[in-house]
């Protein structure tokens, strides 16, 4: 009789575990899907830029003089930061470390915040996109989006940079919302104790 009594309870425990793991599995799938789409879109646009935007540093107008596509290679980091001959490998190593720390530090937040659930994988995808360039290209990261007015122009960038920027903005807003919710909860708890 005991084996029969235990079978339903072990089945219930297994079903409960499966239900608990399902959201985690679906959020993990969503996370890596966003990373993959970001990396793929970045890779394809860079390949098209290298093939069609020749010669280097020759602007191709897209929206007047405001938005242009101009092929350039960045051997350093964002905004032209450069650390000499070893820049390529220093920034590649830093990218890997940042991605690992970011994923670990935000794992709880990505489960509860839709903004973070989009922002973090966008940052990771962008970082991986630029990391692939650093590993495979001696010249550096492929940049081609050129925005500005006349001679006053922003640094040339790419889709990976855009993903990192948008993802970082989403993450900052998500962290701000979480902090605000935490502060509100503390106030409510303080008011409850006072009354």
Short mmCIF file of C-alpha atoms in Angstrom, two decimals:
data_model
loop_
_atom_site.label_atom_id
_atom_site.label_comp_id
_atom_site.label_asym_id
_atom_site.label_seq_id
_atom_site.Cartn_x
_atom_site.Cartn_y
_atom_site.Cartn_z
CA UNK A 1 0.00 0.00 0.00
CA UNK A 2 2.82 2.43 0.80
CA UNK A 3 4.30 2.43 -2.74
CA UNK A 4 0.84 3.32 -4.18
CA UNK A 5 0.40 6.12 -1.64
CA UNK A 6 3.79 7.57 -2.44
CA UNK A 7 3.40 7.40 -6.23
CA UNK A 8 0.74 10.15 -6.48
CA UNK A 9 2.68 12.42 -4.12
CA UNK A 10 5.93 11.97 -6.09
CA UNK A 11 3.99 12.63 -9.31
CA UNK A 12 2.56 15.80 -7.77
CA UNK A 13 6.02 16.91 -6.69
CA UNK A 14 7.38 16.29 -10.21
CA UNK A 15 4.46 18.20 -11.77
CA UNK A 16 4.99 21.07 -9.34
CA UNK A 17 8.72 21.17 -10.17
CA UNK A 18 7.92 21.18 -13.91
CA UNK A 19 5.52 24.11 -13.46
CA UNK A 20 8.11 26.00 -11.42
CA UNK A 21 10.84 25.40 -14.04
CA UNK A 22 8.63 26.32 -17.01
CA UNK A 23 8.78 30.11 -16.57
CA UNK A 24 12.54 29.93 -15.98
CA UNK A 25 12.97 27.86 -19.15
CA UNK A 26 10.82 30.21 -21.24
CA UNK A 27 12.60 33.32 -19.93
CA UNK A 28 15.96 31.67 -20.67
CA UNK A 29 14.79 30.92 -24.23
CA UNK A 30 13.60 34.53 -24.64
CA UNK A 31 16.92 35.83 -23.24
CA UNK A 32 19.10 33.85 -25.65
CA UNK A 33 16.73 34.53 -28.58
CA UNK A 34 17.22 38.29 -28.08
CA UNK A 35 20.99 37.77 -27.84
CA UNK A 36 21.03 35.68 -31.02
CA UNK A 37 18.85 38.09 -33.03
CA UNK A 38 21.03 41.04 -31.92
CA UNK A 39 24.27 39.26 -32.87
CA UNK A 40 22.84 38.10 -36.21
CA UNK A 41 21.47 41.54 -37.16
CA UNK A 42 24.76 43.17 -36.17
CA UNK A 43 26.80 40.64 -38.14
CA UNK A 44 24.69 40.93 -41.31
CA UNK A 45 24.67 44.76 -41.30
CA UNK A 46 28.45 44.86 -40.77
CA UNK A 47 29.01 42.37 -43.61
CA UNK A 48 26.85 44.52 -45.90
CA UNK A 49 28.75 47.65 -44.82
CA UNK A 50 32.14 46.04 -45.56
CA UNK A 51 30.91 44.85 -48.96
CA UNK A 52 29.10 47.98 -50.16
CA UNK A 53 30.51 51.02 -48.32
CA UNK A 54 33.84 51.25 -50.09
CA UNK A 55 36.23 52.96 -49.93
CA UNK A 56 36.59 53.48 -46.18
CA UNK A 57 35.69 56.87 -44.74
CA UNK A 58 33.65 57.81 -47.83
CA UNK A 59 30.21 59.04 -46.66
CA UNK A 60 27.09 57.62 -48.33
CA UNK A 61 24.07 59.84 -47.69
CA UNK A 62 20.98 58.12 -46.31
CA UNK A 63 18.92 61.05 -44.95
CA UNK A 64 20.53 64.16 -46.37
CA UNK A 65 23.72 65.01 -44.50
CA UNK A 66 22.23 64.06 -41.13
CA UNK A 67 22.35 60.26 -41.45
CA UNK A 68 25.14 58.77 -43.52
CA UNK A 69 26.72 55.34 -43.79
CA UNK A 70 30.52 55.61 -43.62
CA UNK A 71 32.69 52.51 -43.27
CA UNK A 72 35.28 52.77 -40.50
CA UNK A 73 37.15 50.38 -38.24
CA UNK A 74 37.62 51.01 -34.53
CA UNK A 75 40.61 49.15 -33.03
CA UNK A 76 39.75 50.46 -29.55
CA UNK A 77 36.56 50.61 -27.53
CA UNK A 78 33.51 52.87 -27.61
CA UNK A 79 34.07 56.51 -28.56
CA UNK A 80 37.54 55.75 -29.93
CA UNK A 81 39.17 54.71 -26.62
CA UNK A 82 42.49 53.04 -27.41
CA UNK A 83 45.13 51.32 -25.26
CA UNK A 84 47.88 50.77 -27.80
CA UNK A 85 48.81 47.61 -29.68
CA UNK A 86 47.13 45.30 -27.17
CA UNK A 87 43.78 47.16 -27.30
CA UNK A 88 42.11 44.43 -29.32
CA UNK A 89 42.76 41.70 -26.75
CA UNK A 90 42.35 43.89 -23.67
CA UNK A 91 38.89 45.03 -24.80
CA UNK A 92 37.96 41.48 -25.87
CA UNK A 93 38.81 40.18 -22.39
CA UNK A 94 36.97 43.06 -20.72
CA UNK A 95 33.90 42.36 -22.88
CA UNK A 96 33.79 38.74 -21.75
CA UNK A 97 34.20 39.68 -18.08
CA UNK A 98 31.51 42.37 -18.30
CA UNK A 99 29.05 39.98 -19.96
CA UNK A 100 29.60 37.31 -17.29
CA UNK A 101 29.27 39.79 -14.40
CA UNK A 102 26.20 41.43 -15.97
CA UNK A 103 24.36 38.14 -16.47
CA UNK A 104 25.09 37.04 -12.89
CA UNK A 105 24.30 40.40 -11.30
CA UNK A 106 20.96 40.87 -13.08
CA UNK A 107 19.58 37.32 -13.12
CA UNK A 108 16.91 38.06 -10.48
CA UNK A 109 15.95 41.39 -12.04
CA UNK A 110 15.45 39.88 -15.51
CA UNK A 111 12.90 37.47 -14.02
CA UNK A 112 10.71 40.24 -12.59
CA UNK A 113 11.23 43.18 -14.97
CA UNK A 114 10.25 43.13 -18.64
CA UNK A 115 12.55 46.08 -19.31
CA UNK A 116 15.52 44.25 -17.80
CA UNK A 117 14.48 41.03 -19.55
CA UNK A 118 14.93 42.92 -22.83
CA UNK A 119 17.77 45.26 -21.84
CA UNK A 120 20.24 42.74 -20.45
CA UNK A 121 20.22 40.37 -23.45
CA UNK A 122 20.40 43.38 -25.79
CA UNK A 123 23.57 44.50 -23.97
CA UNK A 124 24.96 40.95 -24.07
CA UNK A 125 24.15 40.59 -27.79
CA UNK A 126 25.80 43.93 -28.58
CA UNK A 127 28.87 43.05 -26.56
CA UNK A 128 29.16 39.68 -28.33
CA UNK A 129 28.70 41.35 -31.75
CA UNK A 130 31.62 43.70 -31.17
CA UNK A 131 33.65 40.94 -29.49
CA UNK A 132 33.37 38.81 -32.64
CA UNK A 133 34.82 41.70 -34.67
CA UNK A 134 37.72 42.10 -32.24
CA UNK A 135 38.53 38.40 -32.49
CA UNK A 136 38.20 37.99 -36.27
CA UNK A 137 39.33 41.38 -37.63
CA UNK A 138 42.77 42.91 -37.10
CA UNK A 139 41.46 46.33 -38.12
CA UNK A 140 38.98 46.35 -35.23
CA UNK A 141 35.23 46.71 -34.86
CA UNK A 142 33.27 47.60 -38.00
CA UNK A 143 31.40 50.91 -37.60
CA UNK A 144 29.24 52.52 -40.28
CA UNK A 145 26.36 54.59 -38.86
CA UNK A 146 27.39 58.24 -39.12
CA UNK A 147 25.05 60.86 -37.62
CA UNK A 148 25.50 64.62 -37.35
CA UNK A 149 25.24 67.96 -39.08
CA UNK A 150 27.97 68.97 -41.49
CA UNK A 151 31.32 68.66 -39.71
CA UNK A 152 29.71 68.25 -36.28
CA UNK A 153 29.27 64.49 -36.08
CA UNK A 154 28.78 61.84 -33.44
CA UNK A 155 31.25 58.95 -33.28
CA UNK A 156 30.59 56.39 -36.03
CA UNK A 157 28.85 53.36 -34.52
CA UNK A 158 27.08 50.11 -35.40
CA UNK A 159 24.04 47.99 -34.50
CA UNK A 160 25.87 46.35 -31.57
CA UNK A 161 26.60 49.78 -30.07
CA UNK A 162 22.94 50.72 -30.55
CA UNK A 163 21.80 47.52 -28.80
CA UNK A 164 24.16 48.17 -25.88
CA UNK A 165 22.92 51.76 -25.54
CA UNK A 166 19.21 50.85 -25.70
CA UNK A 167 19.76 47.88 -23.39
CA UNK A 168 21.63 50.01 -20.87
CA UNK A 169 18.81 52.58 -20.88
CA UNK A 170 16.26 49.79 -20.27
CA UNK A 171 18.39 48.39 -17.46
CA UNK A 172 18.79 51.78 -15.77
CA UNK A 173 15.02 52.38 -15.87
CA UNK A 174 14.38 48.85 -14.55
CA UNK A 175 16.82 49.37 -11.67
CA UNK A 176 15.26 52.77 -10.91
CA UNK A 177 11.76 51.21 -10.85
CA UNK A 178 12.95 48.37 -8.62
CA UNK A 179 14.57 50.84 -6.22
CA UNK A 180 11.40 52.95 -6.15
CA UNK A 181 9.25 49.88 -5.47
CA UNK A 182 11.64 48.86 -2.67
CA UNK A 183 11.48 52.37 -1.13
CA UNK A 184 7.66 52.33 -1.34
CA UNK A 185 7.58 48.92 0.35
CA UNK A 186 9.82 50.21 3.16
CA UNK A 187 7.55 53.24 3.65
CA UNK A 188 4.45 51.04 3.77
CA UNK A 189 6.15 48.72 6.26
CA UNK A 190 7.18 51.74 8.36
CA UNK A 191 3.62 53.09 8.31
CA UNK A 192 2.27 49.69 9.28
CA UNK A 193 4.60 49.49 12.30
CA UNK A 194 3.74 53.06 13.31
CA UNK A 195 0.01 52.37 13.29
#
